[in-house]
Coordinates of C-alpha atoms (C1' of nucleotides) in Angstrom, one line a residue:
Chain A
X771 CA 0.0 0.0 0.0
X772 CA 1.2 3.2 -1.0
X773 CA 1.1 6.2 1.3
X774 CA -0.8 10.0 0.1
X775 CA 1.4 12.8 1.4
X776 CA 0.7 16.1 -0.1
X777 CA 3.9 18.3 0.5
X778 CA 3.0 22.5 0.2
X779 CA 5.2 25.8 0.1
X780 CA 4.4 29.4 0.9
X781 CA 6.2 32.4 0.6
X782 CA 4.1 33.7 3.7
X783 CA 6.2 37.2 4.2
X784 CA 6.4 37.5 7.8
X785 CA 5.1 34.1 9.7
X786 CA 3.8 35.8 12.8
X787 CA 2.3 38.9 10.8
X788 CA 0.1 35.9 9.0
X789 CA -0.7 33.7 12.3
X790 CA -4.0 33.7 11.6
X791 CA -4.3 32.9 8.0
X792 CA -1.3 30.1 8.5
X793 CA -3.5 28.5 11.0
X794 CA -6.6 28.9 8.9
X795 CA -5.0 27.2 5.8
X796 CA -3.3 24.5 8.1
X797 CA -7.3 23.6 9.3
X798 CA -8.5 24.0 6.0
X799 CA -6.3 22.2 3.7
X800 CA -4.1 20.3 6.1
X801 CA -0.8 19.1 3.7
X802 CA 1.1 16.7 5.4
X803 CA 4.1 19.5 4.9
X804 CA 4.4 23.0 4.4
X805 CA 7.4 24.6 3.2
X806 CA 8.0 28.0 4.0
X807 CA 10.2 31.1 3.0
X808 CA 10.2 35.0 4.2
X809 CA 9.3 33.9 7.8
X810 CA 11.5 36.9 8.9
X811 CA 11.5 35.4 12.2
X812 CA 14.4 34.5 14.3
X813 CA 14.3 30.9 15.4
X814 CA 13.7 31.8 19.3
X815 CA 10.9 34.0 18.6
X816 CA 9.2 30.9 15.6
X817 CA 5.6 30.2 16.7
X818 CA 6.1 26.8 17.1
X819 CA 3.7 25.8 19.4
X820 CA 0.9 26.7 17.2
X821 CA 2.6 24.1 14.4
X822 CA 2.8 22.0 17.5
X823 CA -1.0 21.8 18.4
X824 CA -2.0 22.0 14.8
X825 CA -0.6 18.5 14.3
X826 CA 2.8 19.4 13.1
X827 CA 5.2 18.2 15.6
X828 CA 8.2 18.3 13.3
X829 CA 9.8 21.4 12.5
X830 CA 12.9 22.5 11.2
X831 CA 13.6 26.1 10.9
X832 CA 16.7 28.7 9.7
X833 CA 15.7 32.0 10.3
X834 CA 18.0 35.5 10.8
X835 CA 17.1 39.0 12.1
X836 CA 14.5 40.8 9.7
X837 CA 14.9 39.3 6.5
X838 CA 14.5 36.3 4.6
X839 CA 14.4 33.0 6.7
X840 CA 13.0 29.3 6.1
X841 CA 11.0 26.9 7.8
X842 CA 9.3 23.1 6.9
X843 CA 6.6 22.3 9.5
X844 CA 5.5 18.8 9.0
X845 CA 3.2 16.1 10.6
X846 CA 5.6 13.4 9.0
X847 CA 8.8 12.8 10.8
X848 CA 11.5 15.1 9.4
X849 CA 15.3 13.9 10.0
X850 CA 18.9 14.6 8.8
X851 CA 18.8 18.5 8.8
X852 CA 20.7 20.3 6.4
X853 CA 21.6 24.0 5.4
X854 CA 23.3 25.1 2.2
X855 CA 24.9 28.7 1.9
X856 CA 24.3 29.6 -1.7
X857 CA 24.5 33.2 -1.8
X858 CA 28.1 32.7 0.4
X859 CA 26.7 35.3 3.1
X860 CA 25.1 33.9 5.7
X861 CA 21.2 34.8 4.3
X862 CA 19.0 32.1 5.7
X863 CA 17.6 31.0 2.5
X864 CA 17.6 27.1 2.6
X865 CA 16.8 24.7 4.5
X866 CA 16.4 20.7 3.7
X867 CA 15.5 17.6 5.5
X868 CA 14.4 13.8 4.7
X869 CA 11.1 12.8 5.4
X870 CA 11.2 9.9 7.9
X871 CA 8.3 7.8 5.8
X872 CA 7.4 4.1 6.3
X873 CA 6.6 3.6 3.1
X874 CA 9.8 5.3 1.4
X875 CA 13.0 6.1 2.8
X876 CA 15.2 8.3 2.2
X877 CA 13.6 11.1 0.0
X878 CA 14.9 14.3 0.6
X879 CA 12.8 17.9 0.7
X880 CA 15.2 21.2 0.0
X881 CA 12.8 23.8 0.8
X882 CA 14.5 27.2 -0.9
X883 CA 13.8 30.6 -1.0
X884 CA 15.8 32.2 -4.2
X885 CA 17.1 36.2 -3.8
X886 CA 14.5 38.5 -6.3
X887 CA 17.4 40.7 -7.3
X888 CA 16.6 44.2 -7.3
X889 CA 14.9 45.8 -9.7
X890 CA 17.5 46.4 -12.4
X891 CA 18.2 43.5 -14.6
X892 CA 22.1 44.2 -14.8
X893 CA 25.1 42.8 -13.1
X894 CA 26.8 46.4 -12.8
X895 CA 23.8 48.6 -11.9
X896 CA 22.1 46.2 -9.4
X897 CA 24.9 44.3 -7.6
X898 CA 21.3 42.6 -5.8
X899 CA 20.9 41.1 -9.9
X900 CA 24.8 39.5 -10.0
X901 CA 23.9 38.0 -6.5
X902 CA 20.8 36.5 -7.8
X903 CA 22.7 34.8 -10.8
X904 CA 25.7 33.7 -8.8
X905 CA 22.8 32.2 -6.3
X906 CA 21.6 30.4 -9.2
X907 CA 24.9 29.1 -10.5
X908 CA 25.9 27.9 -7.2
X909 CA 22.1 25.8 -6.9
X910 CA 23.0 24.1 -10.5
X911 CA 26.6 23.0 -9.1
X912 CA 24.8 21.3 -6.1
X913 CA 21.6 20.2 -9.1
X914 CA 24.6 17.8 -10.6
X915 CA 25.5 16.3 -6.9
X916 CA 21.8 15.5 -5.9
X917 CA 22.1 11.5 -6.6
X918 CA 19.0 10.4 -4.1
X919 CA 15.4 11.3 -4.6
X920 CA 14.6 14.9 -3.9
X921 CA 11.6 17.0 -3.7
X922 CA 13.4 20.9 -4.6
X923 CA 10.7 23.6 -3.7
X924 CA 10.2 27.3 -3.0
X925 CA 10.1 30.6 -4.0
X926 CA 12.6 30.6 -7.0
X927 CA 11.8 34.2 -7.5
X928 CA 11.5 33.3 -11.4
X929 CA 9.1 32.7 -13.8
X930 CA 11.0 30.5 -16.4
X931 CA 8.2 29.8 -18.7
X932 CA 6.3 32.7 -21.6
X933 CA 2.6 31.6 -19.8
X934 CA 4.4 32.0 -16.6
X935 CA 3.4 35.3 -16.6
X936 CA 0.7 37.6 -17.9
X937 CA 2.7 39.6 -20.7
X938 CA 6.2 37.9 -21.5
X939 CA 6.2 41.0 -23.2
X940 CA 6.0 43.5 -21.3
X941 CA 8.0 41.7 -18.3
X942 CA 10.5 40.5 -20.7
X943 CA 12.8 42.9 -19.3
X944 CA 11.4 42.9 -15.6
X945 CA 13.7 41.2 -13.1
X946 CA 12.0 37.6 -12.8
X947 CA 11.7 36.9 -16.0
X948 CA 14.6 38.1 -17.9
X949 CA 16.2 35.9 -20.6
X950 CA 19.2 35.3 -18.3
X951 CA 17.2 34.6 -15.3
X952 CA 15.2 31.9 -17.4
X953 CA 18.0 30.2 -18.9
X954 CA 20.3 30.0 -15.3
X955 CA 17.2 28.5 -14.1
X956 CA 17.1 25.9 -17.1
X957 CA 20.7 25.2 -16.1
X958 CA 20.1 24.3 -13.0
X959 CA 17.1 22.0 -14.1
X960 CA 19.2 20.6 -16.6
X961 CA 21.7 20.1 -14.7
X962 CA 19.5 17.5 -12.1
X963 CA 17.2 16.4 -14.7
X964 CA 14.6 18.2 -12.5
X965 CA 11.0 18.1 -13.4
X966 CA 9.0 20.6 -13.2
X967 CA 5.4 19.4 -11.5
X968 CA 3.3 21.9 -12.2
X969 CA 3.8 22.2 -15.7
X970 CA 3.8 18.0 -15.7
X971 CA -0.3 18.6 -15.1
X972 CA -0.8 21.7 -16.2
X973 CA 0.4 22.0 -20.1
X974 CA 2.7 25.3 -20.7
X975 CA 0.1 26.7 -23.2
X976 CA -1.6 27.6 -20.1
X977 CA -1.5 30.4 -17.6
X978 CA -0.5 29.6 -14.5
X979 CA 0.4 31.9 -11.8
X980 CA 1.5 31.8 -7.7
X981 CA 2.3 35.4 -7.0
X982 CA 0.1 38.9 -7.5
X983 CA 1.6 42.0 -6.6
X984 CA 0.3 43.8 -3.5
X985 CA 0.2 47.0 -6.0
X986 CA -2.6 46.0 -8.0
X987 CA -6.0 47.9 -6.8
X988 CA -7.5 44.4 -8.0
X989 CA -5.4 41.8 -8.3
X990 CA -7.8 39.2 -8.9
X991 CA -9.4 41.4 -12.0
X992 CA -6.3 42.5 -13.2
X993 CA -4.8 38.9 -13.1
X994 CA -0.9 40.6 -13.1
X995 CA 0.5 37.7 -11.8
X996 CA 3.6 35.3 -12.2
X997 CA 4.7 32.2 -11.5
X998 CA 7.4 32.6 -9.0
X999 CA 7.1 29.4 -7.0
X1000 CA 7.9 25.7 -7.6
X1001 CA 7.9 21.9 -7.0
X1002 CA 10.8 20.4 -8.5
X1003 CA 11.5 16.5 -8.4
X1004 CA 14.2 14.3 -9.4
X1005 CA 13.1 12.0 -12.4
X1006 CA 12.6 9.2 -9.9
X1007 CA 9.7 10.6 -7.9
X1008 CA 7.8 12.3 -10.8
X1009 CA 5.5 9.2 -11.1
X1010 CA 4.7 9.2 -7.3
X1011 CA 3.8 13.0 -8.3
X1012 CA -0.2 12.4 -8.4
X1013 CA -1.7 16.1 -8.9
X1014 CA -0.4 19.3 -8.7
X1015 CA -2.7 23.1 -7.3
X1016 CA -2.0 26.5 -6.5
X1017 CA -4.3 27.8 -3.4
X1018 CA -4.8 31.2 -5.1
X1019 CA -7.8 31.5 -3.1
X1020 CA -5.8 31.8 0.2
X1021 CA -4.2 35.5 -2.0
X1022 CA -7.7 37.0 -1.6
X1023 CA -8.1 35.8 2.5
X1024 CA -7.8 39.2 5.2
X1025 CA -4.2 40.5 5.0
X1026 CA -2.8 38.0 3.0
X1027 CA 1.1 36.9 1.5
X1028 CA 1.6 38.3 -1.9
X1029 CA 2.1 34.8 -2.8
X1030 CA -0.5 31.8 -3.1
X1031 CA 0.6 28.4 -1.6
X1032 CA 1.6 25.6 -4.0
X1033 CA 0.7 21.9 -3.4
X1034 CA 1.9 18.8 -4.8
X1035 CA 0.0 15.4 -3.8
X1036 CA 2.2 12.1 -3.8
X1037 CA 1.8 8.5 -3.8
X1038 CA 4.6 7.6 -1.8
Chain B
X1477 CA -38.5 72.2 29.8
X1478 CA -34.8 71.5 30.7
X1479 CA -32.5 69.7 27.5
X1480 CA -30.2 66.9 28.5
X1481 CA -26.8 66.9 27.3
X1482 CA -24.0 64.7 28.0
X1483 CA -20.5 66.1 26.8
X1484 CA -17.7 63.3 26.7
X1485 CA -13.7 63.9 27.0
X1486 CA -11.2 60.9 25.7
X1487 CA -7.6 61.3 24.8
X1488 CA -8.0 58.8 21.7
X1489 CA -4.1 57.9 21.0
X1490 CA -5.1 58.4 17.1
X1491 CA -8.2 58.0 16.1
X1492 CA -7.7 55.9 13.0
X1493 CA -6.3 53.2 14.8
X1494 CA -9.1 53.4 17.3
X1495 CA -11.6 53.7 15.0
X1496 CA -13.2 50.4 15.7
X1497 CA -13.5 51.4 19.5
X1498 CA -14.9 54.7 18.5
X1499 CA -17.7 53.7 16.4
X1500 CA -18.5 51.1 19.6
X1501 CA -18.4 53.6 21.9
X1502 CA -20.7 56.2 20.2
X1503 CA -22.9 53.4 19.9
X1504 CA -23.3 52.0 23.0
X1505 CA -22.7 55.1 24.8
X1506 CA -24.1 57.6 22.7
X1507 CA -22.8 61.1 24.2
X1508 CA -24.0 64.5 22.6
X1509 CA -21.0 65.7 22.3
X1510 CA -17.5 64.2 22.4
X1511 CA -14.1 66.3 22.4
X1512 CA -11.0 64.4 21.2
X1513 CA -7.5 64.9 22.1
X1514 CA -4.5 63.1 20.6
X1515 CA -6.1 62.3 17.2
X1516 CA -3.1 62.2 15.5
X1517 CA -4.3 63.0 12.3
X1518 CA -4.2 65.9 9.4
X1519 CA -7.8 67.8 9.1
X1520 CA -8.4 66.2 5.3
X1521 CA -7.6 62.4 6.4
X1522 CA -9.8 63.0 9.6
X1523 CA -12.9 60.2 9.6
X1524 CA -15.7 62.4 8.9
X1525 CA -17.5 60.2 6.8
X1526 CA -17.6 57.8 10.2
X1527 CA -19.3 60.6 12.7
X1528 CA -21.4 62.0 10.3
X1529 CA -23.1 58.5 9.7
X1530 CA -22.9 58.1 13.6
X1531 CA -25.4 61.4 13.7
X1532 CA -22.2 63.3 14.8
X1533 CA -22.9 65.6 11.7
X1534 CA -21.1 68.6 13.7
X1535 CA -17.4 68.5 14.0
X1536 CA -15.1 71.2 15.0
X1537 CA -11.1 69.8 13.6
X1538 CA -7.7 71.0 14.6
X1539 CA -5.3 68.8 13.4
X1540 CA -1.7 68.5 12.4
X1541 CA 0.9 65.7 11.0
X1542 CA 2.4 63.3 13.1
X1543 CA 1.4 64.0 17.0
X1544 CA -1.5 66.0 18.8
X1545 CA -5.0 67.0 17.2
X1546 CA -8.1 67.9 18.6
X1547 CA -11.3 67.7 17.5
X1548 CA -15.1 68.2 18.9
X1549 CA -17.5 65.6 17.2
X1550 CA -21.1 66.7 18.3
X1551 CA -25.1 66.1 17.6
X1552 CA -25.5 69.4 18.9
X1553 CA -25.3 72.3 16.3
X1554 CA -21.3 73.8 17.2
X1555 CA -20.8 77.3 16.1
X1556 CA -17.9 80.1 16.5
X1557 CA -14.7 78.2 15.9
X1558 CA -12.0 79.4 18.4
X1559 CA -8.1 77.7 18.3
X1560 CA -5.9 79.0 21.0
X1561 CA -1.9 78.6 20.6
X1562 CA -0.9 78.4 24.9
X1563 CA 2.0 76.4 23.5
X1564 CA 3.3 79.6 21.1
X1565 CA 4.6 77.0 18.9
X1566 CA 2.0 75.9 16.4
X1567 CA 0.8 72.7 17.7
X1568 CA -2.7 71.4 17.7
X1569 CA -3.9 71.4 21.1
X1570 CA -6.9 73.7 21.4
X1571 CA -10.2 73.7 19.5
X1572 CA -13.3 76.0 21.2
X1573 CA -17.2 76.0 19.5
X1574 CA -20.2 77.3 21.3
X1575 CA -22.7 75.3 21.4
X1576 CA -25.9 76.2 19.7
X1577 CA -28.7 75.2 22.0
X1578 CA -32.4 75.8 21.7
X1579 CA -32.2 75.9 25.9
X1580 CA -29.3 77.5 26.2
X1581 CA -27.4 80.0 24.4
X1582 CA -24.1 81.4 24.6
X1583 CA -22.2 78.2 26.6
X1584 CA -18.6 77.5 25.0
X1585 CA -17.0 74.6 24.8
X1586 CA -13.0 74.8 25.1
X1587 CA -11.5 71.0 24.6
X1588 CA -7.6 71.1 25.4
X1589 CA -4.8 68.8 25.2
X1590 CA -2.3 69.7 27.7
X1591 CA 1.8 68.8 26.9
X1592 CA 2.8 65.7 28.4
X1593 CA 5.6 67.5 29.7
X1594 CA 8.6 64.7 29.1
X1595 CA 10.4 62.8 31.8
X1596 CA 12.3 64.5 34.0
X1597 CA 10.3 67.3 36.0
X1598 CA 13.0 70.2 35.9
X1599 CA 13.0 73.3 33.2
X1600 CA 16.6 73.3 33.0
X1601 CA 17.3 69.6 32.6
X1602 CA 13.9 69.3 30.3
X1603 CA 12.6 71.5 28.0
X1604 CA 9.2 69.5 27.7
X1605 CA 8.8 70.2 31.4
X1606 CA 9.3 74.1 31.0
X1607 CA 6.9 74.2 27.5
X1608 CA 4.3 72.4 29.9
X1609 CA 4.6 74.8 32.8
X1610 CA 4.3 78.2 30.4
X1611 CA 1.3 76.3 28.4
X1612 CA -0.4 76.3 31.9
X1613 CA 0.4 79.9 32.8
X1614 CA -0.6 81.1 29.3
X1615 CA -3.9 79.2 29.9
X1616 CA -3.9 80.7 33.4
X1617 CA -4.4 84.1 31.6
X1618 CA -6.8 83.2 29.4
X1619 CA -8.6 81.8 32.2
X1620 CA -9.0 85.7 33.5
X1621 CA -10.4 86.5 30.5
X1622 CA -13.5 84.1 30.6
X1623 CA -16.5 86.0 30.9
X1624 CA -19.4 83.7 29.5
X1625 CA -20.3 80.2 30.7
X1626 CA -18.1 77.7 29.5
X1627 CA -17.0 74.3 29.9
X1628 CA -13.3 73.7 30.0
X1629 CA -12.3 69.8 29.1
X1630 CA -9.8 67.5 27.8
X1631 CA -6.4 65.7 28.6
X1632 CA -5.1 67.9 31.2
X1633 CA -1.9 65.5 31.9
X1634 CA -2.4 66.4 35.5
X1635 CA -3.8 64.4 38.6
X1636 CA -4.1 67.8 40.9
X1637 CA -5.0 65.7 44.1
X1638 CA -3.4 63.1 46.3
X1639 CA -6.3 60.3 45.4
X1640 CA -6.0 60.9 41.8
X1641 CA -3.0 59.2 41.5
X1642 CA -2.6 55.6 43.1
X1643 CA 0.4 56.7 45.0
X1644 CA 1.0 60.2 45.9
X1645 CA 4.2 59.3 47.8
X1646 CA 5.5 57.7 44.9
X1647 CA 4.4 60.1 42.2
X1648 CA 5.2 62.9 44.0
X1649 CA 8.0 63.3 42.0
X1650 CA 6.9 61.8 38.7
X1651 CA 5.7 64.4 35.9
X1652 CA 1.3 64.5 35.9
X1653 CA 1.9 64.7 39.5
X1654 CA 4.6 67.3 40.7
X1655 CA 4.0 70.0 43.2
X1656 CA 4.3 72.8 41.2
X1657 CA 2.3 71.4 37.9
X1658 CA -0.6 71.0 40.7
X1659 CA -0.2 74.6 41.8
X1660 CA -0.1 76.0 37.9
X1661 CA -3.5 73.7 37.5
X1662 CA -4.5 75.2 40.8
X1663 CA -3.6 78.7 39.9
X1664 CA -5.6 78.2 36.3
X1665 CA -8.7 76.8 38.6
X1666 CA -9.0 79.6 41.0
X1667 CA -8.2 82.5 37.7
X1668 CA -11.7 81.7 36.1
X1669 CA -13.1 80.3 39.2
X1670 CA -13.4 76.6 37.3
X1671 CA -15.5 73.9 38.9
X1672 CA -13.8 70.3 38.8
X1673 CA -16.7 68.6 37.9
X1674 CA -15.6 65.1 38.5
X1675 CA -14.4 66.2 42.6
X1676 CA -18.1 67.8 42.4
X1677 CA -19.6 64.4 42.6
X1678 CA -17.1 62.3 43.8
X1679 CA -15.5 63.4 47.1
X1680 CA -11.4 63.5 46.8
X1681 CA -11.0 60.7 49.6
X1682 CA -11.7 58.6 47.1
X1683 CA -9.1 57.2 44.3
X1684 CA -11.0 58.7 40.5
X1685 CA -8.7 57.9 37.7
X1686 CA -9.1 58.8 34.1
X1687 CA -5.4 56.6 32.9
X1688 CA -3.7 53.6 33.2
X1689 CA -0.6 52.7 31.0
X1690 CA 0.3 50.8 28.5
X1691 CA 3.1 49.4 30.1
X1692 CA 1.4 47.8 33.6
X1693 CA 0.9 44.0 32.5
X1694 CA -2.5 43.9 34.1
X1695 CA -3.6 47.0 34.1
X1696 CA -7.2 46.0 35.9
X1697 CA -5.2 44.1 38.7
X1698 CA -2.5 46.8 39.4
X1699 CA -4.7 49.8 39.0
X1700 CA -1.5 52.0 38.8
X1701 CA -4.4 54.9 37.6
X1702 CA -3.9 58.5 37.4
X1703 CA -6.9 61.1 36.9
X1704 CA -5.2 63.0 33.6
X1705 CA -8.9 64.1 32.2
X1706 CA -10.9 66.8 33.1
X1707 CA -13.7 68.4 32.8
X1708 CA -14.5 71.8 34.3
X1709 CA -17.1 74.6 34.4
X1710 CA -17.7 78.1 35.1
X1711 CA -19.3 78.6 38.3
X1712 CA -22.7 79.3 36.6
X1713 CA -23.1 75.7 35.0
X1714 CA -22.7 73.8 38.1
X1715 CA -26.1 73.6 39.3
X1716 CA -26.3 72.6 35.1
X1717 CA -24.0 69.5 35.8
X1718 CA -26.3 66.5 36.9
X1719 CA -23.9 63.4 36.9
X1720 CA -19.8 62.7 36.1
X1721 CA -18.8 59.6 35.2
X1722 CA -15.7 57.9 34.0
X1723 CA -16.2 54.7 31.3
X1724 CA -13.5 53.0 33.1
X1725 CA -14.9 50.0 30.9
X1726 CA -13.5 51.3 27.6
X1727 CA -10.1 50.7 28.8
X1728 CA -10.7 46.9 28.8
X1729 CA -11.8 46.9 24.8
X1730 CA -9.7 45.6 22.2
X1731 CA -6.8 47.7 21.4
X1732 CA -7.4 50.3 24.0
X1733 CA -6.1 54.0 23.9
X1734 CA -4.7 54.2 27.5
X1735 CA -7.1 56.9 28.7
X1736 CA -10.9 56.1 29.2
X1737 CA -13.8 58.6 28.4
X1738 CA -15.5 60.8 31.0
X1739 CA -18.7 62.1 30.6
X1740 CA -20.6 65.0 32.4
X1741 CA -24.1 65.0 31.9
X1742 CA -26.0 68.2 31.7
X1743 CA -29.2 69.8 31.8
X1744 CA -29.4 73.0 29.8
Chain C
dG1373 C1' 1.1 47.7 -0.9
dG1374 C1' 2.9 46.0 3.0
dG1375 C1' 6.2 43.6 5.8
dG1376 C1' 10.2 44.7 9.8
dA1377 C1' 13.5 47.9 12.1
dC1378 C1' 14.3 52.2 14.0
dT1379 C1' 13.3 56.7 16.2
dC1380 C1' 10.4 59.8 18.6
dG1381 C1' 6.6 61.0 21.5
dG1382 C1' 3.0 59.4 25.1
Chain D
dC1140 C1' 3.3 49.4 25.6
dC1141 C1' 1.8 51.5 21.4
dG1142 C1' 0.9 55.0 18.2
dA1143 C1' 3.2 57.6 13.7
dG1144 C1' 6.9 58.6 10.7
dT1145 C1' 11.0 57.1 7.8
dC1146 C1' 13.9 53.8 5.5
dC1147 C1' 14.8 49.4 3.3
dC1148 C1' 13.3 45.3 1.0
dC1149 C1' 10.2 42.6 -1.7

DNA sequence: GGGGACTCGG
DNA sequence: CCGAGTCCCC
């Protein structure tokens, strides 16, 4: 008998200013393991208790002052911690663990949240840009040592794909989807044989979105959106992949994340 | 036929954050008139639209960026606009209107917000303290020149008497409490022969407090209160006053300002 | 637009 | 403790 886990992320920009709608989605859809980036929490001051008596007993968190900082909460055992340094200054923007499953050992979850690189699309201009890119060259190098199944997810802070956001266009030359952007991305996909899950069910012909700017007076009727978050799996898991959904309801809840959470179910 | 009239003081700690409480309280409470101190807001972002609906279609605004503001809200018809500057600096911390009774002609209504006065009660070592002490002598002198009944109200950021404080012995020397801020209040109390209209009803053996800070953990428990608020009256309208009361209750609502309303009730 | 940090004022 | 402002980041 195979086992149904269904493994979510959320970029939930600032973890205790969204208490309430973290615990709403946690009683409402209930995944078996959220992922989490922006936390801006430092690990003393993570609300862990209300993870605790929601059902998720294991946590592993790497937060920092202010900015940035990671988190998976999980009702499946979590084991083997691990931390990678990609940006080479200390940001807390990864953080991985193996799910402790009956049913299948040893699959690894690298939960990441990917730097969005300023606003000018230019090495020299936007030092915040050449970070972004070396970030990205440094997650392909460990993509060609990754030799045991692995779920990679999290805000990769780009939208590789034309219907991955609503004008390639016109965003063409916005930071997130700029030519160089996409292809270091590709590179690093390539470089794992990564699959991308959610454009395994949902065919690139078609929109598909996880993040609407705050900006928008509308954002559900202007539909500006992009899709900045991801489920990646080595080629070995993508048949235990079974479906695939963003929760872009969750965007319209009171004071909500810029960014929809993502949720992949597996047969395990 | 006598009118009824009951004229309400609350420091509000801005009233667009307390806006909730606000509405509550003109509900439940419905006062005639209510004079605001600390409202914290500029005259054009003021709530009108919120009062007006409320049946408080009279308002009388002094406002400024940042800190202060004043403003009479009222059911009762408010006429001659009068600011006074005791500060000689510009801030907003007077706003006067007669109020235009069928019963009663001719009473004014002065609603003040007193300087805090900083820290440390000395002139030399704090400015604040000396700007607080010249406010009250300037309002001494306009006190002299009160002719016509009026009621004199607001955040006075004084507790004149031993049992408005819940220590004198260890306020005695705390600013709100010092010897010689009591004897400016006293000396503005005996220039224009003001009533205290709250000491009218309730004898001063007995603790009456208006405040209770932020900062006390249980502020219900400790009742570490000081009576800041005022109202007072030319000697004419005291027979007018009929019952004081302070809505100690307001101070337990959700996201408090740390000063409860008072309320005289009149009859005109 | 909306976090968090900081500073100032109460 | 808790406003409001400013600055930085997304």
């Amino acid at each position: 008998m195979s086992q149904t886990i269904r493994i979510a992320s959320w970029n939930i920009n600032s973890v205790r200013a969204r208490i309430d709608i973290v615990e709403r989605y946690l009683k409402e859809e209930a995944p078996d393991v959220l992922c989490l980036q922006e936390t801006k929490v430092i690990d003393g001051l993570f609300p862990e208790g209300l993870f605790r008596q929601l059902g998720y007993r294991h946590m592993m968190i790497n937060g920092q002052p202010m900015h940035h900082g990671v988190a998976i909460v999980s009702k499946v055992p979590l084991i083997h911690r691990k931390v990678e340094d990609w940006q080479a200054n200390g940001e807390a923007r990864h953080i991985s663990a193996e799910l402790n499953l009956e049913s299948a050992k040893g699959i690894r979850l690298d939960n990441v949240y990917i730097p969005a690189g300023g606003d000018i699309p230019d090495r020299e201009a936007n030092p915040k840009f050449g970070q972004k890119l070396d970030f990205l060259t440094r997650m392909k190098d460990w993509s060609q040592s990754v030799k045991t199944p692995t779920i990679l997810t999290g805000d990769f802070n780009v939208a590789p794909l034309e219907n991955d956001v609503w004008s390639h266009r016109q965003l063409v030359n916005v930071v997130s989807h700029t030519r160089i952007e996409c292809e270091h991305l590709a590179a690093i996909r390539d470089a794992g044989n990564w699959v991308d899950i959610a454009r395994h069910f949902v065919d690139p012909s078609q929109k598909l979105y996880t993040w609407w700017s705050y900006r928008a007076q509308d954002w559900e009727t202007s539909d500006r959106g992009r899709r900045l978050d991801h489920m990646w799996v080595t080629p070995d898991l993508t048949a235990k992949a079974k479906a695939h959904i963003v929760h872009k309801h969750v965007r319209g809840w009171g004071k909500p994340s810029d960014h929809a959470p993502i949720v992949t179910e597996f047969a395990f």
